[in-house]
Amino acid sequence: MEPAPASSRDVTTPEAAPEAAPAPDMSGVLRLMEETFGFLHSAALRTAARLRLADHLADGPRTPAELAGATGTDGAALRRLLRLLASRGIFQEDGTGAFGLTPAASALRTGIPGSLHATVLLVTDDMFLRPSADLAETVRTGESAFPRVFGTPFFQHLATDSAAREVFDAGMAAFSGPLDDVVAAAYPFPDRGTVVDVGGGRGGLLRSVLLRHPGLSGVLFDQAPALREPLLDSAELTGRWRAEPGDFFAAVPKGDVHVLKHVLPDWSDDDCVRILRSCRQSLAPGGRVLVVDAAPPAGNAPHPGKELDIMMLTALGGSTRTPAELATLFTHAGLRHVRTLPTPGFASIMEAEAATD
């Protein structure tokens, strides 16, 4: 007897094989891992700066063992440090296992023009490192992490911690130094008049401006501790400048050009308007206010201003502003944005004049 035919419900069909998951984009994976390990790159760079490895390589490549003997470190550990930095273009290993300088490593040398040694020590210092570790809370609240971490606002901390103040002043001078002559050359300063370097620190920019324009005089204006070692004490500038301590929230010296270089990012919008109003009130007729900052461009392109902006957010509650954002601050301070001039460096010059009613 033949078996009864199976009903349609009894007929089974093989299940379709599951689709294979798309292969991950390994370029994206590797990129993300590189960013994840970024804190180690900063730690390695800070260690190299503290050990002054670049100074020890000024006369040519040396082996890790030789460098260890010169720096009092462990040779095996030092080689691993140098290997990481060399993978980032900082130092370079040759075929003999010795390490030498690259252009980036050369900028870590001390006592040379354009040295960024002090800047590396500043940016990787606890005063910026610890607030950045609390970035998530800052993004949640919009408030600087520095008071939460250190118990006091940034500049109050500097006022009571002389060591931190010294690191800050030296680091800012080194950070600003490479731009001084660039800015002095990029802007058409007048032939006569007074240039006031507002919050000018050691006065590197004012020095460059006065050297390029013999008919100008200058005022270096900042808090007293920042004025202790001005860069303008030279024979060719004798009698053409003076240092004046003060508070730019209250008033600034009278002048034909007021320059604010790397000052406004430290402060909130309201504080920036107060500073700009002080400049507006003491500006000579026809005078100009120049804001020199790493203004980040629109779009996705990398720019130092975008990293600096996060530093300002976490440590000081300030901001690295775009030209459009600065133009708004100018308006609130009684100024009018005239133009934005690029420079060969990473900063731009935003020029403003007194607004007319």
Coordinates of C-alpha atoms in Angstrom, one line a residue:
M1 CA 0.0 0.0 0.0
E2 CA 1.4 3.3 -1.0
P3 CA 1.8 6.0 1.7
A4 CA -0.7 8.9 1.6
P5 CA 0.7 12.0 0.1
A6 CA 1.9 14.6 2.7
S7 CA -0.2 17.7 3.1
S8 CA 1.2 21.0 2.2
R9 CA 1.6 21.7 5.9
D10 CA 3.9 18.8 6.3
V11 CA 6.3 19.9 3.6
T12 CA 9.3 21.7 4.9
T13 CA 11.6 24.0 3.0
P14 CA 15.2 24.7 4.0
E15 CA 15.6 28.1 5.7
A16 CA 17.6 30.7 3.9
A17 CA 21.1 31.1 5.2
P18 CA 21.5 34.3 7.2
E19 CA 23.2 37.1 5.5
A20 CA 26.8 37.6 6.4
A21 CA 27.4 40.7 8.5
P22 CA 29.2 43.4 6.5
A23 CA 32.9 43.5 7.1
P24 CA 33.9 46.4 9.4
D25 CA 35.6 49.3 7.8
M26 CA 39.1 48.7 9.2
S27 CA 40.3 52.2 8.3
G28 CA 37.6 53.5 10.6
V29 CA 38.5 51.0 13.3
L30 CA 42.1 51.9 13.2
R31 CA 41.3 55.6 13.2
L32 CA 39.1 55.3 16.2
M33 CA 41.8 53.3 18.1
E34 CA 44.4 56.0 17.3
E35 CA 42.1 58.6 18.8
T36 CA 41.4 56.4 21.8
F37 CA 45.1 56.2 22.6
G38 CA 45.6 59.9 22.3
F39 CA 46.2 60.4 26.0
L40 CA 49.2 58.2 25.8
H41 CA 50.7 60.3 23.0
S42 CA 50.3 63.4 25.2
A43 CA 51.9 61.6 28.2
A44 CA 54.8 60.4 26.1
L45 CA 55.3 63.9 24.7
R46 CA 55.3 65.4 28.2
T47 CA 57.8 62.9 29.4
A48 CA 60.1 63.7 26.5
A49 CA 59.8 67.4 27.3
R50 CA 60.5 66.8 31.0
L51 CA 63.6 64.7 30.2
R52 CA 64.7 67.3 27.6
L53 CA 65.4 64.5 25.2
A54 CA 65.6 66.9 22.3
D55 CA 68.4 68.8 23.9
H56 CA 70.3 65.6 24.4
L57 CA 70.0 64.9 20.7
A58 CA 71.0 68.3 19.5
D59 CA 74.4 67.1 18.4
G60 CA 73.2 64.0 16.6
P61 CA 71.4 60.6 17.1
R62 CA 72.1 58.6 20.2
T63 CA 71.1 55.1 21.4
P64 CA 68.5 54.7 24.1
A65 CA 71.3 53.4 26.4
E66 CA 73.3 56.5 25.8
L67 CA 70.2 58.7 26.4
A68 CA 69.4 56.7 29.6
G69 CA 72.8 57.4 30.9
A70 CA 72.4 61.1 30.3
T71 CA 68.9 61.4 31.7
G72 CA 69.0 58.9 34.6
T73 CA 66.3 56.7 33.1
D74 CA 65.8 53.0 32.3
G75 CA 67.2 52.3 28.8
A76 CA 64.6 49.6 27.9
A77 CA 61.6 51.8 29.0
L78 CA 63.1 54.8 27.3
R79 CA 63.4 53.0 24.0
R80 CA 59.7 52.1 24.2
L81 CA 58.9 55.7 24.8
L82 CA 61.0 56.9 21.8
R83 CA 59.5 54.2 19.6
L84 CA 56.0 55.5 20.3
L85 CA 57.0 59.1 19.6
A86 CA 58.9 58.1 16.5
S87 CA 55.7 56.5 15.2
R88 CA 54.1 59.9 15.5
G89 CA 56.9 61.8 13.6
I90 CA 58.5 63.0 16.8
F91 CA 62.1 61.6 16.9
Q92 CA 63.3 59.0 14.3
E93 CA 65.0 55.7 14.7
D94 CA 67.8 54.9 12.3
G95 CA 69.1 51.6 11.1
T96 CA 71.5 51.3 14.1
G97 CA 68.8 51.6 16.7
A98 CA 69.8 55.2 17.5
F99 CA 67.2 58.0 17.7
G100 CA 67.6 61.5 16.2
L101 CA 65.6 64.7 15.8
T102 CA 62.8 65.4 13.4
P103 CA 61.5 68.9 12.7
A104 CA 58.8 68.3 15.3
A105 CA 61.2 67.0 17.8
S106 CA 63.5 70.0 17.2
A107 CA 60.8 72.3 18.4
L108 CA 61.1 70.5 21.8
R109 CA 64.6 71.9 22.3
T110 CA 65.0 74.6 24.8
G111 CA 66.7 78.0 24.3
I112 CA 66.1 78.2 20.6
P113 CA 63.8 80.5 18.6
G114 CA 60.4 79.0 18.2
S115 CA 60.8 76.4 20.9
L116 CA 57.5 74.9 22.1
H117 CA 59.0 73.1 25.1
A118 CA 57.3 75.3 27.6
T119 CA 54.0 75.1 25.6
V120 CA 54.1 71.3 25.7
L121 CA 54.6 71.4 29.5
L122 CA 51.7 73.8 29.9
V123 CA 49.1 72.0 27.7
T124 CA 49.9 68.6 29.3
D125 CA 50.0 70.1 32.9
D126 CA 47.4 69.0 35.4
M127 CA 45.7 72.4 35.2
F128 CA 44.4 71.3 31.7
L129 CA 44.7 67.5 32.0
R130 CA 42.5 67.0 35.0
P131 CA 39.6 69.3 33.8
S132 CA 39.6 67.6 30.4
A133 CA 39.1 64.2 32.1
D134 CA 35.8 65.6 33.5
L135 CA 34.7 66.7 30.0
A136 CA 31.5 64.6 30.2
E137 CA 30.2 66.6 33.2
T138 CA 31.2 69.8 31.5
V139 CA 29.2 68.9 28.4
R140 CA 26.3 67.9 30.6
T141 CA 26.3 71.2 32.5
G142 CA 28.0 73.6 30.2
E143 CA 30.2 74.7 33.1
S144 CA 34.0 74.7 33.4
A145 CA 35.4 71.7 35.2
F146 CA 38.3 73.6 36.8
P147 CA 36.5 74.8 39.9
R148 CA 35.1 71.3 40.5
V149 CA 38.5 69.8 40.2
F150 CA 40.7 72.4 41.9
G151 CA 38.2 74.1 44.1
T152 CA 38.7 77.6 42.6
P153 CA 38.4 79.3 39.2
F154 CA 41.4 79.1 36.9
F155 CA 42.8 82.6 37.3
Q156 CA 42.3 82.6 41.1
H157 CA 44.3 79.4 41.1
L158 CA 47.1 81.1 39.2
A159 CA 47.0 84.0 41.6
T160 CA 47.7 81.8 44.6
D161 CA 50.0 79.1 43.0
S162 CA 53.2 80.8 41.9
A163 CA 54.5 77.6 40.3
A164 CA 51.4 77.2 38.2
R165 CA 51.6 80.9 37.2
E166 CA 55.2 80.4 36.0
V167 CA 54.2 77.4 33.9
F168 CA 51.3 79.3 32.4
D169 CA 53.2 82.5 31.6
A170 CA 56.1 80.6 30.1
G171 CA 53.9 78.3 28.1
M172 CA 51.7 81.1 26.7
A173 CA 54.8 83.1 25.7
A174 CA 56.1 80.1 23.8
F175 CA 52.8 79.3 22.3
S176 CA 52.3 82.9 21.1
G177 CA 56.0 83.5 20.1
P178 CA 55.9 81.9 16.6
L179 CA 53.0 84.2 15.6
D180 CA 54.4 87.5 16.8
D181 CA 56.3 88.5 13.7
V182 CA 53.7 86.8 11.5
V183 CA 51.0 89.0 12.9
A184 CA 53.2 92.1 12.8
A185 CA 53.9 91.5 9.1
A186 CA 50.3 90.6 8.2
Y187 CA 48.5 93.7 9.5
P188 CA 49.1 97.3 8.1
F189 CA 49.9 99.1 11.3
P190 CA 50.0 102.9 11.1
D191 CA 53.3 104.8 10.8
R192 CA 52.6 106.8 13.9
G193 CA 50.7 106.4 17.1
T194 CA 50.5 104.1 20.1
V195 CA 50.0 100.4 20.1
V196 CA 48.6 98.9 23.3
D197 CA 49.3 95.2 23.8
V198 CA 46.3 94.3 26.0
G199 CA 47.0 91.2 28.2
G200 CA 50.3 91.1 26.3
G201 CA 52.3 89.0 28.8
R202 CA 56.0 89.4 28.0
G203 CA 55.3 91.6 25.0
G204 CA 56.6 89.5 22.1
L205 CA 54.0 90.8 19.7
L206 CA 54.6 94.4 20.7
R207 CA 58.3 93.9 20.2
S208 CA 57.8 92.6 16.7
V209 CA 55.4 95.5 15.8
L210 CA 57.7 98.2 17.2
L211 CA 60.8 96.7 15.4
R212 CA 58.9 96.8 12.1
H213 CA 57.4 100.3 12.6
P214 CA 60.0 102.7 14.0
G215 CA 57.5 105.5 14.2
L216 CA 55.2 103.7 16.7
S217 CA 55.4 103.6 20.5
G218 CA 53.9 100.9 22.7
V219 CA 52.3 100.1 26.0
L220 CA 52.6 96.5 27.4
F221 CA 49.5 96.1 29.6
D222 CA 48.8 93.1 31.8
Q223 CA 48.7 92.0 35.4
A224 CA 51.9 92.7 37.3
P225 CA 53.1 89.1 37.6
A226 CA 53.0 88.7 33.8
L227 CA 55.2 91.8 33.3
R228 CA 58.2 90.6 35.3
E229 CA 60.4 89.6 32.3
P230 CA 59.4 91.7 29.3
L231 CA 61.0 91.0 25.9
L232 CA 61.3 94.7 25.0
D233 CA 64.4 95.6 27.0
S234 CA 66.7 96.2 24.0
A235 CA 68.7 99.2 22.8
E236 CA 66.7 99.7 19.6
L237 CA 63.4 100.0 21.6
T238 CA 64.7 102.3 24.4
G239 CA 62.2 105.1 25.1
R240 CA 59.6 103.7 22.8
W241 CA 57.6 101.6 25.2
R242 CA 56.4 101.3 28.8
A243 CA 54.9 98.5 30.9
E244 CA 51.7 99.3 32.7
P245 CA 50.0 96.9 35.2
G246 CA 46.3 96.9 35.5
D247 CA 42.9 95.2 35.1
F248 CA 41.5 95.2 31.5
F249 CA 38.0 94.7 32.9
A250 CA 38.3 98.2 34.5
A251 CA 40.2 100.2 31.9
V252 CA 43.0 99.9 29.5
P253 CA 45.6 102.6 28.4
K254 CA 44.7 105.0 25.6
G255 CA 46.0 104.1 22.2
D256 CA 45.5 104.1 18.4
V257 CA 45.6 100.3 18.1
H258 CA 44.6 97.9 20.8
V259 CA 45.8 94.3 20.2
L260 CA 44.2 91.4 22.1
K261 CA 46.2 88.3 21.2
H262 CA 45.0 85.0 22.7
V263 CA 43.1 86.9 25.4
L264 CA 39.4 86.5 24.7
P265 CA 39.2 82.7 24.5
D266 CA 39.9 82.7 28.3
W267 CA 36.7 84.4 29.1
S268 CA 32.9 84.1 28.8
D269 CA 31.0 86.2 26.2
D270 CA 29.9 88.7 28.9
D271 CA 33.5 89.1 30.1
C272 CA 34.7 89.5 26.5
V273 CA 32.2 92.3 26.0
R274 CA 33.5 94.0 29.1
I275 CA 37.1 93.8 27.9
L276 CA 36.2 95.1 24.4
R277 CA 34.3 97.9 25.9
S278 CA 37.3 98.9 27.9
C279 CA 39.3 99.0 24.7
R280 CA 36.5 101.0 22.9
Q281 CA 36.4 103.6 25.6
S282 CA 40.1 104.3 25.5
L283 CA 40.5 104.0 21.7
A284 CA 41.8 107.1 19.9
P285 CA 39.5 108.6 17.1
G286 CA 40.0 106.5 14.0
G287 CA 41.6 103.7 16.1
R288 CA 41.4 100.0 15.7
V289 CA 40.9 96.9 17.9
L290 CA 42.7 93.8 16.7
V291 CA 41.7 90.4 18.0
V292 CA 44.3 87.7 17.2
D293 CA 43.0 84.2 17.8
A294 CA 42.9 80.7 16.3
A295 CA 39.3 81.2 14.9
P296 CA 38.0 77.8 13.9
P297 CA 36.6 77.6 10.3
A298 CA 33.3 76.1 9.5
G299 CA 33.1 72.5 8.3
N300 CA 34.8 69.3 9.2
A301 CA 38.4 70.3 8.5
P302 CA 40.8 70.0 11.4
H303 CA 42.1 73.2 12.9
P304 CA 44.0 74.0 16.2
G305 CA 41.2 76.3 17.2
K306 CA 38.9 73.3 17.7
E307 CA 41.2 71.6 20.2
L308 CA 41.8 74.9 21.9
D309 CA 38.1 75.5 22.2
I310 CA 37.6 72.3 24.2
M311 CA 40.6 73.3 26.5
M312 CA 38.9 76.7 27.1
L313 CA 35.5 75.0 27.7
T314 CA 36.9 72.6 30.4
A315 CA 39.4 74.8 32.1
L316 CA 38.2 78.4 31.9
G317 CA 34.7 78.3 30.7
G318 CA 35.7 80.4 27.7
S319 CA 35.6 79.8 23.9
T320 CA 37.6 80.0 20.7
R321 CA 35.2 81.9 18.6
T322 CA 34.6 82.1 14.9
P323 CA 34.8 85.5 13.1
A324 CA 31.0 85.7 13.1
E325 CA 30.8 85.0 16.8
L326 CA 33.4 87.7 17.5
A327 CA 31.5 90.2 15.2
T328 CA 28.5 89.8 17.6
L329 CA 30.7 90.5 20.6
F330 CA 32.1 93.6 18.8
T331 CA 28.6 94.9 18.3
H332 CA 27.6 94.5 21.9
A333 CA 30.8 96.4 22.9
G334 CA 30.1 99.4 20.6
L335 CA 32.5 98.2 17.9
R336 CA 32.0 97.2 14.3
H337 CA 33.8 94.3 12.6
V338 CA 35.7 95.7 9.7
R339 CA 37.5 92.6 8.2
T340 CA 39.2 89.3 9.0
L341 CA 42.8 88.9 7.8
P342 CA 44.4 85.5 7.6
T343 CA 48.0 84.9 8.5
P344 CA 50.5 82.1 7.5
G345 CA 50.1 80.7 11.0
F346 CA 47.0 79.2 12.7
A347 CA 45.6 82.5 13.9
S348 CA 43.5 85.2 12.1
I349 CA 43.3 88.9 12.8
M350 CA 39.8 90.3 13.4
E351 CA 39.8 94.0 13.0
A352 CA 37.2 96.3 14.5
E353 CA 36.6 100.0 14.8
A354 CA 34.3 102.2 16.9
A355 CA 30.7 101.9 15.8
T356 CA 29.0 105.1 14.8
D357 CA 25.5 105.9 16.0

